[in-house]
Amino acid sequence: MADKHRKIVLTVTKTTLPDFDQFISILRRAWSKGYVTNNGALVQELETQLRQYLQSPLLWYCSNGTVVLQMAIKALQLQPGDEIITTPFSYVATANAIAWEQCRPVFADIDPNTCCIDATQITRHIGPRTKAILATHVYGLPCNTAAIDSIARQHHLTVIYDAAHAFGVHYQSQPLLQYGDMATCSFHATKLFHTVEGGCIVSHNETLHHTLELYRQFGHIGEEYSSIGINAKNSEVHAAMGLAMLPIMDGLIAERRQLFEQYRQLLQGLPLRMLQPEAIEGLQWNYAYFPVFFETESTTLRIRQALEAAQILTRRYFHPSLNTLPFYGPVQQCPVSEQLAATVLCLPFFNGLSSTDQERVASIIRNNC
Ligand SMILES: Cc1ncc(COP(=O)(O)O)c(C=O)c1O
């Protein structure tokens, strides 16, 4: 009886897990050697496969998508108080990484269509202490990379892309992770491609690649101690998950494309805004998220509450707008980001989401708009 009345909770994301036997058969290779971390065979194999899949020969597989941001900033060898122009519409990890390295995040407002940093807003924030631009490809949609590169070249700034959401995205015929001086990705269990916990960092010159290799493993290789470093290595258990996930990625992205189109049809005509990936020329997207933007914050919160009453969870991703957080220094104005942060809801969106659940979500939104 109890089961009959149990309410089903629909979560925002659900981790895709590979075939268990496949995972175990890969893991068994580490077991038989009794070697489970410290750049083992599975980590190296995953790294090789990721380099091929992402067409990024200078890539390191690491322990998460936050530490790779910290490594990227560390590699710039900045002074405390140096400034990095960044986006206010991202997960806190992006701005935290800047502050963690004792630099100051300077927030430039965003483009409402892509939710990424508005390249036209960057120049007016450049000052004598500006050293870099750290921009997020939000929801896997590309920043205006051409404009950002041109500004960076003109002002001698380094460009780092937080591509945590951008696994498998191609933009103008190359993987989005290939853009910028460095790009980072997260392989957290909530991400499209995951290794439970994990991440990677991509760079484009051998010297920088070697610096990042040292950072990843305490600053030494074997008995040769060369620099400071941190522990950003990942284990054989995590790599086994990645090796089991990678072959199924193209199929997962294709399925998400269908789910995305289905939501769009169900929500068409309602007073809300959805992403328009097809409006971005040269984009082959990964359908990582399904955010919707309502007209006001009160509508957003009302709909969130109505969905929660039906045991359907949403996420205000990203809220709050990072420029409003007091621990990054005096509040800087970013009205577009603040508006989007107040009105965004990411709807349940994951492989295996049923049509019935999509219809249920849409009908509650329709009845409360
Ligand atoms: C934009 C962005 N950057 C960085 C991160 C941090 O990644 P991780 O959780 O792997 O440390 C996330 C995680 O959600 C993210 O969304």
mmCIF file of C-alpha atoms and ligand atoms in Angstrom:
data_model
loop_
_atom_site.group_PDB
_atom_site.id
_atom_site.type_symbol
_atom_site.label_atom_id
_atom_site.label_comp_id
_atom_site.label_asym_id
_atom_site.label_seq_id
_atom_site.Cartn_x
_atom_site.Cartn_y
_atom_site.Cartn_z
ATOM 1 C CA MET A 1 0.000 0.000 0.000
ATOM 2 C CA ALA A 2 2.741 2.402 1.016
ATOM 3 C CA ASP A 3 4.398 1.909 -2.348
ATOM 4 C CA LYS A 4 1.215 2.739 -4.217
ATOM 5 C CA HIS A 5 1.122 6.202 -2.647
ATOM 6 C CA ARG A 6 4.827 6.852 -2.829
ATOM 7 C CA LYS A 7 5.474 10.006 -4.820
ATOM 8 C CA ILE A 8 8.007 9.819 -7.624
ATOM 9 C CA VAL A 9 10.702 12.452 -7.383
ATOM 10 C CA LEU A 10 11.833 13.802 -10.718
ATOM 11 C CA THR A 11 15.307 15.248 -10.365
ATOM 12 C CA VAL A 12 16.984 17.889 -12.530
ATOM 13 C CA THR A 13 19.749 15.565 -13.640
ATOM 14 C CA LYS A 14 20.304 11.862 -13.371
ATOM 15 C CA THR A 15 23.743 10.393 -13.826
ATOM 16 C CA THR A 16 24.028 8.156 -16.863
ATOM 17 C CA LEU A 17 25.801 4.986 -15.863
ATOM 18 C CA PRO A 18 27.386 2.626 -18.387
ATOM 19 C CA ASP A 19 26.745 -1.085 -18.521
ATOM 20 C CA PHE A 20 27.909 -2.354 -15.123
ATOM 21 C CA ASP A 21 29.673 -5.449 -16.484
ATOM 22 C CA GLN A 22 31.510 -3.330 -19.006
ATOM 23 C CA PHE A 23 32.665 -0.990 -16.216
ATOM 24 C CA ILE A 24 33.788 -3.933 -14.083
ATOM 25 C CA SER A 25 35.630 -5.612 -16.930
ATOM 26 C CA ILE A 26 37.655 -2.415 -17.434
ATOM 27 C CA LEU A 27 38.200 -1.962 -13.713
ATOM 28 C CA ARG A 28 39.381 -5.561 -13.380
ATOM 29 C CA ARG A 29 42.487 -4.583 -15.343
ATOM 30 C CA ALA A 30 43.542 -2.260 -12.502
ATOM 31 C CA TRP A 31 42.530 -4.838 -9.888
ATOM 32 C CA SER A 32 44.671 -7.544 -11.391
ATOM 33 C CA LYS A 33 47.691 -5.241 -11.233
ATOM 34 C CA GLY A 34 46.873 -3.939 -7.762
ATOM 35 C CA TYR A 35 47.630 -0.453 -9.110
ATOM 36 C CA VAL A 36 44.800 2.036 -8.571
ATOM 37 C CA THR A 37 46.213 5.557 -8.783
ATOM 38 C CA ASN A 38 49.314 7.645 -9.675
ATOM 39 C CA ASN A 39 48.933 7.899 -13.431
ATOM 40 C CA GLY A 40 48.016 4.253 -13.962
ATOM 41 C CA ALA A 41 47.345 2.473 -17.228
ATOM 42 C CA LEU A 42 43.611 3.279 -17.268
ATOM 43 C CA VAL A 43 44.228 6.998 -16.661
ATOM 44 C CA GLN A 44 46.729 7.005 -19.517
ATOM 45 C CA GLU A 45 44.355 5.101 -21.798
ATOM 46 C CA LEU A 46 41.489 7.469 -21.027
ATOM 47 C CA GLU A 47 43.756 10.443 -21.614
ATOM 48 C CA THR A 48 44.738 9.060 -25.032
ATOM 49 C CA GLN A 49 41.085 8.481 -25.953
ATOM 50 C CA LEU A 50 40.034 11.933 -24.721
ATOM 51 C CA ARG A 51 42.795 13.559 -26.765
ATOM 52 C CA GLN A 52 41.410 11.821 -29.836
ATOM 53 C CA TYR A 53 37.725 12.434 -29.101
ATOM 54 C CA LEU A 54 38.302 16.106 -28.276
ATOM 55 C CA GLN A 55 41.000 16.535 -30.947
ATOM 56 C CA SER A 56 43.145 18.080 -28.238
ATOM 57 C CA PRO A 57 46.636 16.559 -28.141
ATOM 58 C CA LEU A 58 47.753 18.688 -25.172
ATOM 59 C CA LEU A 59 45.202 17.537 -22.602
ATOM 60 C CA TRP A 60 45.578 16.329 -19.026
ATOM 61 C CA TYR A 61 42.935 14.284 -17.246
ATOM 62 C CA CYS A 62 42.531 15.620 -13.691
ATOM 63 C CA SER A 63 40.470 15.173 -10.548
ATOM 64 C CA ASN A 64 37.719 17.775 -11.071
ATOM 65 C CA GLY A 65 36.634 20.850 -13.015
ATOM 66 C CA THR A 66 37.562 23.274 -10.230
ATOM 67 C CA VAL A 67 41.198 22.395 -9.665
ATOM 68 C CA VAL A 68 41.888 22.677 -13.406
ATOM 69 C CA LEU A 69 40.628 26.284 -13.310
ATOM 70 C CA GLN A 70 42.969 26.940 -10.401
ATOM 71 C CA MET A 71 45.866 25.345 -12.304
ATOM 72 C CA ALA A 72 45.108 27.474 -15.383
ATOM 73 C CA ILE A 73 45.199 30.675 -13.329
ATOM 74 C CA LYS A 74 48.267 29.543 -11.382
ATOM 75 C CA ALA A 75 50.081 29.043 -14.701
ATOM 76 C CA LEU A 76 49.706 32.784 -15.433
ATOM 77 C CA GLN A 77 51.970 33.539 -12.442
ATOM 78 C CA LEU A 78 49.987 36.606 -11.415
ATOM 79 C CA GLN A 79 50.496 38.946 -8.466
ATOM 80 C CA PRO A 80 47.902 39.248 -5.677
ATOM 81 C CA GLY A 81 45.326 41.846 -6.720
ATOM 82 C CA ASP A 82 45.769 41.306 -10.468
ATOM 83 C CA GLU A 83 42.446 41.332 -12.282
ATOM 84 C CA ILE A 84 40.726 38.749 -14.434
ATOM 85 C CA ILE A 85 37.640 39.730 -16.391
ATOM 86 C CA THR A 86 34.997 37.078 -16.034
ATOM 87 C CA THR A 87 31.329 36.283 -16.352
ATOM 88 C CA PRO A 88 28.800 36.773 -13.542
ATOM 89 C CA PHE A 89 26.573 34.042 -15.041
ATOM 90 C CA SER A 90 28.409 30.837 -14.176
ATOM 91 C CA TYR A 91 28.779 28.380 -11.345
ATOM 92 C CA VAL A 92 30.669 29.855 -8.350
ATOM 93 C CA ALA A 93 33.662 27.624 -9.131
ATOM 94 C CA THR A 94 34.607 29.997 -11.968
ATOM 95 C CA ALA A 95 34.906 33.172 -9.889
ATOM 96 C CA ASN A 96 36.086 31.241 -6.824
ATOM 97 C CA ALA A 97 39.094 29.986 -8.760
ATOM 98 C CA ILE A 98 40.100 33.600 -9.448
ATOM 99 C CA ALA A 99 39.675 34.686 -5.826
ATOM 100 C CA TRP A 100 41.410 31.508 -4.591
ATOM 101 C CA GLU A 101 44.497 32.571 -6.537
ATOM 102 C CA GLN A 102 44.270 35.979 -4.776
ATOM 103 C CA CYS A 103 43.209 37.763 -7.945
ATOM 104 C CA ARG A 104 40.172 40.002 -8.354
ATOM 105 C CA PRO A 105 37.245 38.869 -10.523
ATOM 106 C CA VAL A 106 35.968 41.804 -12.575
ATOM 107 C CA PHE A 107 32.517 41.024 -13.893
ATOM 108 C CA ALA A 108 31.484 41.963 -17.435
ATOM 109 C CA ASP A 109 27.785 41.549 -18.240
ATOM 110 C CA ILE A 110 26.438 38.830 -20.508
ATOM 111 C CA ASP A 111 24.740 38.406 -23.863
ATOM 112 C CA PRO A 112 21.096 37.455 -23.152
ATOM 113 C CA ASN A 113 20.933 35.151 -26.189
ATOM 114 C CA THR A 114 23.825 32.857 -25.321
ATOM 115 C CA CYS A 115 24.076 33.675 -21.569
ATOM 116 C CA CYS A 116 27.862 33.916 -22.157
ATOM 117 C CA ILE A 117 30.008 36.978 -21.451
ATOM 118 C CA ASP A 118 29.149 39.869 -23.784
ATOM 119 C CA ALA A 119 32.373 40.548 -25.673
ATOM 120 C CA THR A 120 31.349 44.176 -26.230
ATOM 121 C CA GLN A 121 31.341 44.689 -22.436
ATOM 122 C CA ILE A 122 34.874 43.405 -21.883
ATOM 123 C CA THR A 123 36.968 46.332 -23.162
ATOM 124 C CA ARG A 124 35.559 48.912 -20.765
ATOM 125 C CA HIS A 125 36.641 46.767 -17.818
ATOM 126 C CA ILE A 126 40.273 46.503 -18.953
ATOM 127 C CA GLY A 127 42.650 48.389 -16.668
ATOM 128 C CA PRO A 128 46.371 48.397 -15.848
ATOM 129 C CA ARG A 129 46.034 45.270 -13.654
ATOM 130 C CA THR A 130 43.938 43.215 -16.097
ATOM 131 C CA LYS A 131 45.827 40.064 -17.028
ATOM 132 C CA ALA A 132 43.310 37.601 -18.409
ATOM 133 C CA ILE A 133 39.762 36.807 -19.476
ATOM 134 C CA LEU A 134 38.055 33.775 -17.937
ATOM 135 C CA ALA A 135 34.792 33.109 -19.749
ATOM 136 C CA THR A 136 32.324 30.229 -19.447
ATOM 137 C CA HIS A 137 30.679 28.524 -22.424
ATOM 138 C CA VAL A 138 27.368 28.544 -20.556
ATOM 139 C CA TYR A 139 25.212 25.417 -21.057
ATOM 140 C CA GLY A 140 27.808 24.434 -23.699
ATOM 141 C CA LEU A 141 26.887 27.389 -25.942
ATOM 142 C CA PRO A 142 29.994 29.096 -27.310
ATOM 143 C CA CYS A 143 31.222 32.499 -26.211
ATOM 144 C CA ASN A 144 31.929 34.945 -29.006
ATOM 145 C CA THR A 145 35.408 33.463 -29.369
ATOM 146 C CA ALA A 146 36.465 35.569 -32.376
ATOM 147 C CA ALA A 147 35.704 38.878 -30.613
ATOM 148 C CA ILE A 148 37.271 37.707 -27.334
ATOM 149 C CA ASP A 149 40.450 36.563 -29.118
ATOM 150 C CA SER A 150 40.744 39.858 -30.910
ATOM 151 C CA ILE A 151 40.358 41.875 -27.653
ATOM 152 C CA ALA A 152 42.850 39.602 -25.915
ATOM 153 C CA ARG A 153 45.432 39.979 -28.680
ATOM 154 C CA GLN A 154 45.026 43.755 -28.696
ATOM 155 C CA HIS A 155 45.494 44.038 -24.918
ATOM 156 C CA HIS A 156 47.959 41.146 -24.410
ATOM 157 C CA LEU A 157 45.571 39.156 -22.231
ATOM 158 C CA THR A 158 45.421 35.398 -21.770
ATOM 159 C CA VAL A 159 42.088 33.707 -22.541
ATOM 160 C CA ILE A 160 40.882 30.816 -20.402
ATOM 161 C CA TYR A 161 37.576 29.156 -21.191
ATOM 162 C CA ASP A 162 35.631 27.360 -18.517
ATOM 163 C CA ALA A 163 34.193 24.702 -20.818
ATOM 164 C CA ALA A 164 32.748 22.634 -17.949
ATOM 165 C CA HIS A 165 29.510 22.173 -19.943
ATOM 166 C CA ALA A 166 31.045 21.899 -23.392
ATOM 167 C CA PHE A 167 32.094 18.265 -23.754
ATOM 168 C CA GLY A 168 31.387 17.090 -27.299
ATOM 169 C CA VAL A 169 30.458 20.557 -28.601
ATOM 170 C CA HIS A 170 31.885 21.578 -31.974
ATOM 171 C CA TYR A 171 32.005 25.196 -33.052
ATOM 172 C CA GLN A 172 33.053 26.239 -36.535
ATOM 173 C CA SER A 173 34.415 22.781 -37.250
ATOM 174 C CA GLN A 174 36.528 22.325 -34.152
ATOM 175 C CA PRO A 175 35.853 21.145 -30.617
ATOM 176 C CA LEU A 176 34.925 24.059 -28.354
ATOM 177 C CA LEU A 177 37.597 22.885 -25.919
ATOM 178 C CA GLN A 178 40.207 23.864 -28.501
ATOM 179 C CA TYR A 179 39.475 27.586 -28.170
ATOM 180 C CA GLY A 180 41.437 29.985 -25.953
ATOM 181 C CA ASP A 181 44.945 29.690 -24.534
ATOM 182 C CA MET A 182 43.602 27.129 -22.081
ATOM 183 C CA ALA A 183 40.227 25.456 -21.632
ATOM 184 C CA THR A 184 38.939 23.335 -18.786
ATOM 185 C CA CYS A 185 36.125 20.808 -18.529
ATOM 186 C CA SER A 186 34.295 19.102 -15.675
ATOM 187 C CA PHE A 187 33.581 15.370 -15.679
ATOM 188 C CA HIS A 188 31.397 15.503 -12.567
ATOM 189 C CA ALA A 189 28.596 12.935 -12.311
ATOM 190 C CA THR A 190 26.009 15.612 -13.181
ATOM 191 C CA LYS A 191 27.764 16.355 -16.465
ATOM 192 C CA LEU A 192 27.050 14.840 -19.844
ATOM 193 C CA PHE A 193 30.331 12.913 -19.984
ATOM 194 C CA HIS A 194 31.499 11.973 -16.504
ATOM 195 C CA THR A 195 34.018 9.940 -14.569
ATOM 196 C CA VAL A 196 32.047 10.347 -11.288
ATOM 197 C CA GLU A 197 34.479 13.129 -10.350
ATOM 198 C CA GLY A 198 36.960 14.428 -12.867
ATOM 199 C CA GLY A 199 37.972 17.107 -15.287
ATOM 200 C CA CYS A 200 40.552 18.024 -17.883
ATOM 201 C CA ILE A 201 42.658 20.928 -19.026
ATOM 202 C CA VAL A 202 43.650 21.687 -22.609
ATOM 203 C CA SER A 203 46.484 23.986 -23.679
ATOM 204 C CA HIS A 204 48.346 24.713 -26.897
ATOM 205 C CA ASN A 205 52.048 24.833 -26.274
ATOM 206 C CA GLU A 206 54.344 22.173 -24.944
ATOM 207 C CA THR A 207 55.917 24.358 -22.245
ATOM 208 C CA LEU A 208 52.553 25.249 -20.737
ATOM 209 C CA HIS A 209 51.410 21.630 -21.088
ATOM 210 C CA HIS A 210 54.457 20.515 -19.116
ATOM 211 C CA THR A 211 53.861 23.183 -16.431
ATOM 212 C CA LEU A 212 50.308 21.886 -16.030
ATOM 213 C CA GLU A 213 51.578 18.307 -15.820
ATOM 214 C CA LEU A 214 53.817 19.323 -12.927
ATOM 215 C CA TYR A 215 51.021 21.226 -11.181
ATOM 216 C CA ARG A 216 48.826 18.116 -11.415
ATOM 217 C CA GLN A 217 51.290 15.989 -9.463
ATOM 218 C CA PHE A 218 52.847 18.065 -6.668
ATOM 219 C CA GLY A 219 55.382 19.733 -8.981
ATOM 220 C CA HIS A 220 57.557 16.680 -9.501
ATOM 221 C CA ILE A 221 57.937 13.805 -11.895
ATOM 222 C CA GLY A 222 59.617 10.870 -10.226
ATOM 223 C CA GLU A 223 62.500 12.207 -8.207
ATOM 224 C CA GLU A 224 62.849 15.399 -10.198
ATOM 225 C CA TYR A 225 61.322 18.287 -8.233
ATOM 226 C CA SER A 226 60.687 21.256 -10.542
ATOM 227 C CA SER A 227 57.931 23.564 -9.259
ATOM 228 C CA ILE A 228 55.128 23.951 -6.797
ATOM 229 C CA GLY A 229 52.142 21.754 -7.497
ATOM 230 C CA ILE A 230 48.969 20.293 -6.118
ATOM 231 C CA ASN A 231 47.282 16.908 -6.143
ATOM 232 C CA ALA A 232 44.979 17.030 -9.175
ATOM 233 C CA LYS A 233 45.549 13.426 -10.258
ATOM 234 C CA ASN A 234 42.660 11.067 -10.776
ATOM 235 C CA SER A 235 42.381 7.358 -10.030
ATOM 236 C CA GLU A 236 42.040 4.161 -12.028
ATOM 237 C CA VAL A 237 38.494 3.709 -10.696
ATOM 238 C CA HIS A 238 37.446 7.091 -12.111
ATOM 239 C CA ALA A 239 39.276 6.443 -15.381
ATOM 240 C CA ALA A 240 37.470 3.098 -15.753
ATOM 241 C CA MET A 241 34.158 4.955 -15.606
ATOM 242 C CA GLY A 242 35.382 7.332 -18.331
ATOM 243 C CA LEU A 243 36.526 4.464 -20.546
ATOM 244 C CA ALA A 244 33.095 2.845 -20.205
ATOM 245 C CA MET A 245 31.252 6.127 -20.874
ATOM 246 C CA LEU A 246 33.187 7.446 -23.865
ATOM 247 C CA PRO A 247 31.973 4.895 -26.467
ATOM 248 C CA ILE A 248 28.312 5.713 -25.680
ATOM 249 C CA MET A 249 28.629 9.519 -25.835
ATOM 250 C CA ASP A 250 27.480 10.085 -29.425
ATOM 251 C CA GLY A 251 24.330 8.038 -28.778
ATOM 252 C CA LEU A 252 23.622 9.934 -25.558
ATOM 253 C CA ILE A 253 23.922 13.302 -27.324
ATOM 254 C CA ALA A 254 21.588 12.123 -30.125
ATOM 255 C CA GLU A 255 18.972 11.051 -27.569
ATOM 256 C CA ARG A 256 19.212 14.406 -25.759
ATOM 257 C CA ARG A 257 18.623 16.230 -29.008
ATOM 258 C CA GLN A 258 15.250 14.481 -29.296
ATOM 259 C CA LEU A 259 14.384 15.243 -25.673
ATOM 260 C CA PHE A 260 15.313 18.888 -26.247
ATOM 261 C CA GLU A 261 13.077 19.192 -29.319
ATOM 262 C CA GLN A 262 10.224 17.495 -27.515
ATOM 263 C CA TYR A 263 10.375 19.982 -24.603
ATOM 264 C CA ARG A 264 10.507 22.852 -27.060
ATOM 265 C CA GLN A 265 7.338 21.646 -28.779
ATOM 266 C CA LEU A 266 5.560 21.112 -25.482
ATOM 267 C CA LEU A 267 6.471 24.594 -24.217
ATOM 268 C CA GLN A 268 5.974 26.472 -27.463
ATOM 269 C CA GLY A 269 3.745 29.575 -27.264
ATOM 270 C CA LEU A 270 4.115 30.018 -23.486
ATOM 271 C CA PRO A 271 5.443 33.297 -22.053
ATOM 272 C CA LEU A 272 8.957 31.998 -21.512
ATOM 273 C CA ARG A 273 12.224 31.968 -23.419
ATOM 274 C CA MET A 274 14.134 28.830 -24.421
ATOM 275 C CA LEU A 275 17.638 28.403 -25.856
ATOM 276 C CA GLN A 276 17.955 28.714 -29.633
ATOM 277 C CA PRO A 277 21.139 26.761 -30.430
ATOM 278 C CA GLU A 278 20.278 26.708 -34.153
ATOM 279 C CA ALA A 279 20.667 30.511 -34.226
ATOM 280 C CA ILE A 280 24.411 30.132 -33.567
ATOM 281 C CA GLU A 281 26.143 29.613 -36.867
ATOM 282 C CA GLY A 282 28.578 26.697 -37.019
ATOM 283 C CA LEU A 283 27.421 25.150 -33.732
ATOM 284 C CA GLN A 284 27.121 21.417 -33.181
ATOM 285 C CA TRP A 285 25.738 21.430 -29.679
ATOM 286 C CA ASN A 286 25.681 18.719 -26.987
ATOM 287 C CA TYR A 287 22.183 19.414 -25.559
ATOM 288 C CA ALA A 288 23.614 19.526 -22.059
ATOM 289 C CA TYR A 289 20.840 21.476 -20.287
ATOM 290 C CA PHE A 290 17.278 22.670 -20.701
ATOM 291 C CA PRO A 291 17.001 26.099 -19.073
ATOM 292 C CA VAL A 292 13.880 28.258 -19.460
ATOM 293 C CA PHE A 293 13.660 31.956 -18.668
ATOM 294 C CA PHE A 294 10.379 33.392 -17.394
ATOM 295 C CA GLU A 295 9.272 37.021 -17.576
ATOM 296 C CA THR A 296 9.570 37.824 -13.876
ATOM 297 C CA GLU A 297 11.178 36.370 -10.779
ATOM 298 C CA SER A 298 7.810 35.971 -9.086
ATOM 299 C CA THR A 299 6.525 33.802 -11.973
ATOM 300 C CA THR A 300 9.749 31.804 -11.835
ATOM 301 C CA LEU A 301 9.391 31.121 -8.119
ATOM 302 C CA ARG A 302 5.688 30.341 -8.429
ATOM 303 C CA ILE A 303 6.349 27.769 -11.142
ATOM 304 C CA ARG A 304 9.238 26.306 -9.212
ATOM 305 C CA GLN A 305 6.948 25.865 -6.214
ATOM 306 C CA ALA A 306 4.190 24.279 -8.314
ATOM 307 C CA LEU A 307 6.678 21.791 -9.769
ATOM 308 C CA GLU A 308 8.085 21.037 -6.319
ATOM 309 C CA ALA A 309 4.571 20.339 -5.043
ATOM 310 C CA ALA A 310 4.416 17.630 -7.718
ATOM 311 C CA GLN A 311 7.831 16.299 -6.579
ATOM 312 C CA ILE A 312 9.546 17.712 -9.636
ATOM 313 C CA LEU A 313 12.827 19.444 -8.890
ATOM 314 C CA THR A 314 14.321 22.298 -10.872
ATOM 315 C CA ARG A 315 17.558 24.195 -10.395
ATOM 316 C CA ARG A 316 18.201 27.939 -10.475
ATOM 317 C CA TYR A 317 21.316 27.419 -12.564
ATOM 318 C CA PHE A 318 22.870 29.978 -12.295
ATOM 319 C CA HIS A 319 21.585 31.948 -9.352
ATOM 320 C CA PRO A 320 22.671 34.218 -7.771
ATOM 321 C CA SER A 321 24.445 36.323 -10.349
ATOM 322 C CA LEU A 322 28.048 36.127 -9.121
ATOM 323 C CA ASN A 323 28.599 39.907 -9.188
ATOM 324 C CA THR A 324 26.149 40.215 -6.281
ATOM 325 C CA LEU A 325 28.133 37.958 -3.937
ATOM 326 C CA PRO A 326 29.820 40.079 -1.256
ATOM 327 C CA PHE A 327 32.991 38.007 -0.914
ATOM 328 C CA TYR A 328 34.281 39.053 -4.351
ATOM 329 C CA GLY A 329 34.565 42.709 -3.258
ATOM 330 C CA PRO A 330 32.286 45.667 -3.895
ATOM 331 C CA VAL A 331 29.194 44.722 -5.920
ATOM 332 C CA GLN A 332 29.573 45.457 -9.637
ATOM 333 C CA GLN A 333 26.499 46.091 -11.779
ATOM 334 C CA CYS A 334 25.522 43.433 -14.342
ATOM 335 C CA PRO A 335 21.796 44.000 -14.999
ATOM 336 C CA VAL A 336 21.419 41.425 -17.798
ATOM 337 C CA SER A 337 22.986 38.658 -15.748
ATOM 338 C CA GLU A 338 20.979 39.625 -12.655
ATOM 339 C CA GLN A 339 17.750 39.495 -14.671
ATOM 340 C CA LEU A 340 18.544 36.084 -16.187
ATOM 341 C CA ALA A 341 19.708 34.680 -12.844
ATOM 342 C CA ALA A 342 16.416 35.769 -11.258
ATOM 343 C CA THR A 343 14.253 34.196 -13.955
ATOM 344 C CA VAL A 344 16.027 30.984 -14.968
ATOM 345 C CA LEU A 345 14.968 27.453 -14.128
ATOM 346 C CA CYS A 346 16.759 24.394 -15.438
ATOM 347 C CA LEU A 347 14.115 21.728 -16.015
ATOM 348 C CA PRO A 348 14.662 17.995 -15.457
ATOM 349 C CA PHE A 349 16.811 16.919 -18.392
ATOM 350 C CA PHE A 350 18.754 13.674 -18.626
ATOM 351 C CA ASN A 351 19.110 10.558 -20.748
ATOM 352 C CA GLY A 352 16.184 8.265 -20.130
ATOM 353 C CA LEU A 353 13.741 11.087 -19.251
ATOM 354 C CA SER A 354 10.335 9.794 -20.304
ATOM 355 C CA SER A 355 7.851 11.586 -22.576
ATOM 356 C CA THR A 356 5.284 11.250 -19.798
ATOM 357 C CA ASP A 357 7.521 13.136 -17.400
ATOM 358 C CA GLN A 358 8.281 15.821 -19.985
ATOM 359 C CA GLU A 359 4.533 16.245 -20.547
ATOM 360 C CA ARG A 360 3.931 16.409 -16.798
ATOM 361 C CA VAL A 361 6.547 19.162 -16.405
ATOM 362 C CA ALA A 362 5.160 21.113 -19.371
ATOM 363 C CA SER A 363 1.576 20.863 -18.199
ATOM 364 C CA ILE A 364 2.411 22.232 -14.725
ATOM 365 C CA ILE A 365 4.311 25.129 -16.322
ATOM 366 C CA ARG A 366 1.409 25.769 -18.730
ATOM 367 C CA ASN A 367 -1.092 25.871 -15.875
ATOM 368 C CA ASN A 368 0.992 28.286 -13.812
ATOM 369 C CA CYS A 369 2.375 30.694 -16.422
HETATM 370 C C1 LIG B 1 30.675 26.289 -15.192
HETATM 371 C C2 LIG B 1 31.304 25.353 -14.198
HETATM 372 N N1 LIG B 1 32.602 25.487 -13.908
HETATM 373 C C3 LIG B 1 33.223 24.679 -13.024
HETATM 374 C C4 LIG B 1 32.525 23.678 -12.376
HETATM 375 C C5 LIG B 1 33.227 22.838 -11.370
HETATM 376 O O1 LIG B 1 33.377 21.515 -11.780
HETATM 377 P P1 LIG B 1 33.612 20.343 -10.698
HETATM 378 O O2 LIG B 1 32.325 20.122 -9.990
HETATM 379 O O3 LIG B 1 34.034 19.173 -11.538
HETATM 380 O O4 LIG B 1 34.693 20.795 -9.788
HETATM 381 C C6 LIG B 1 31.170 23.499 -12.652
HETATM 382 C C7 LIG B 1 30.422 22.424 -11.957
HETATM 383 O O5 LIG B 1 29.238 22.349 -11.947
HETATM 384 C C8 LIG B 1 30.532 24.366 -13.571
HETATM 385 O O6 LIG B 1 29.233 24.243 -13.859
#
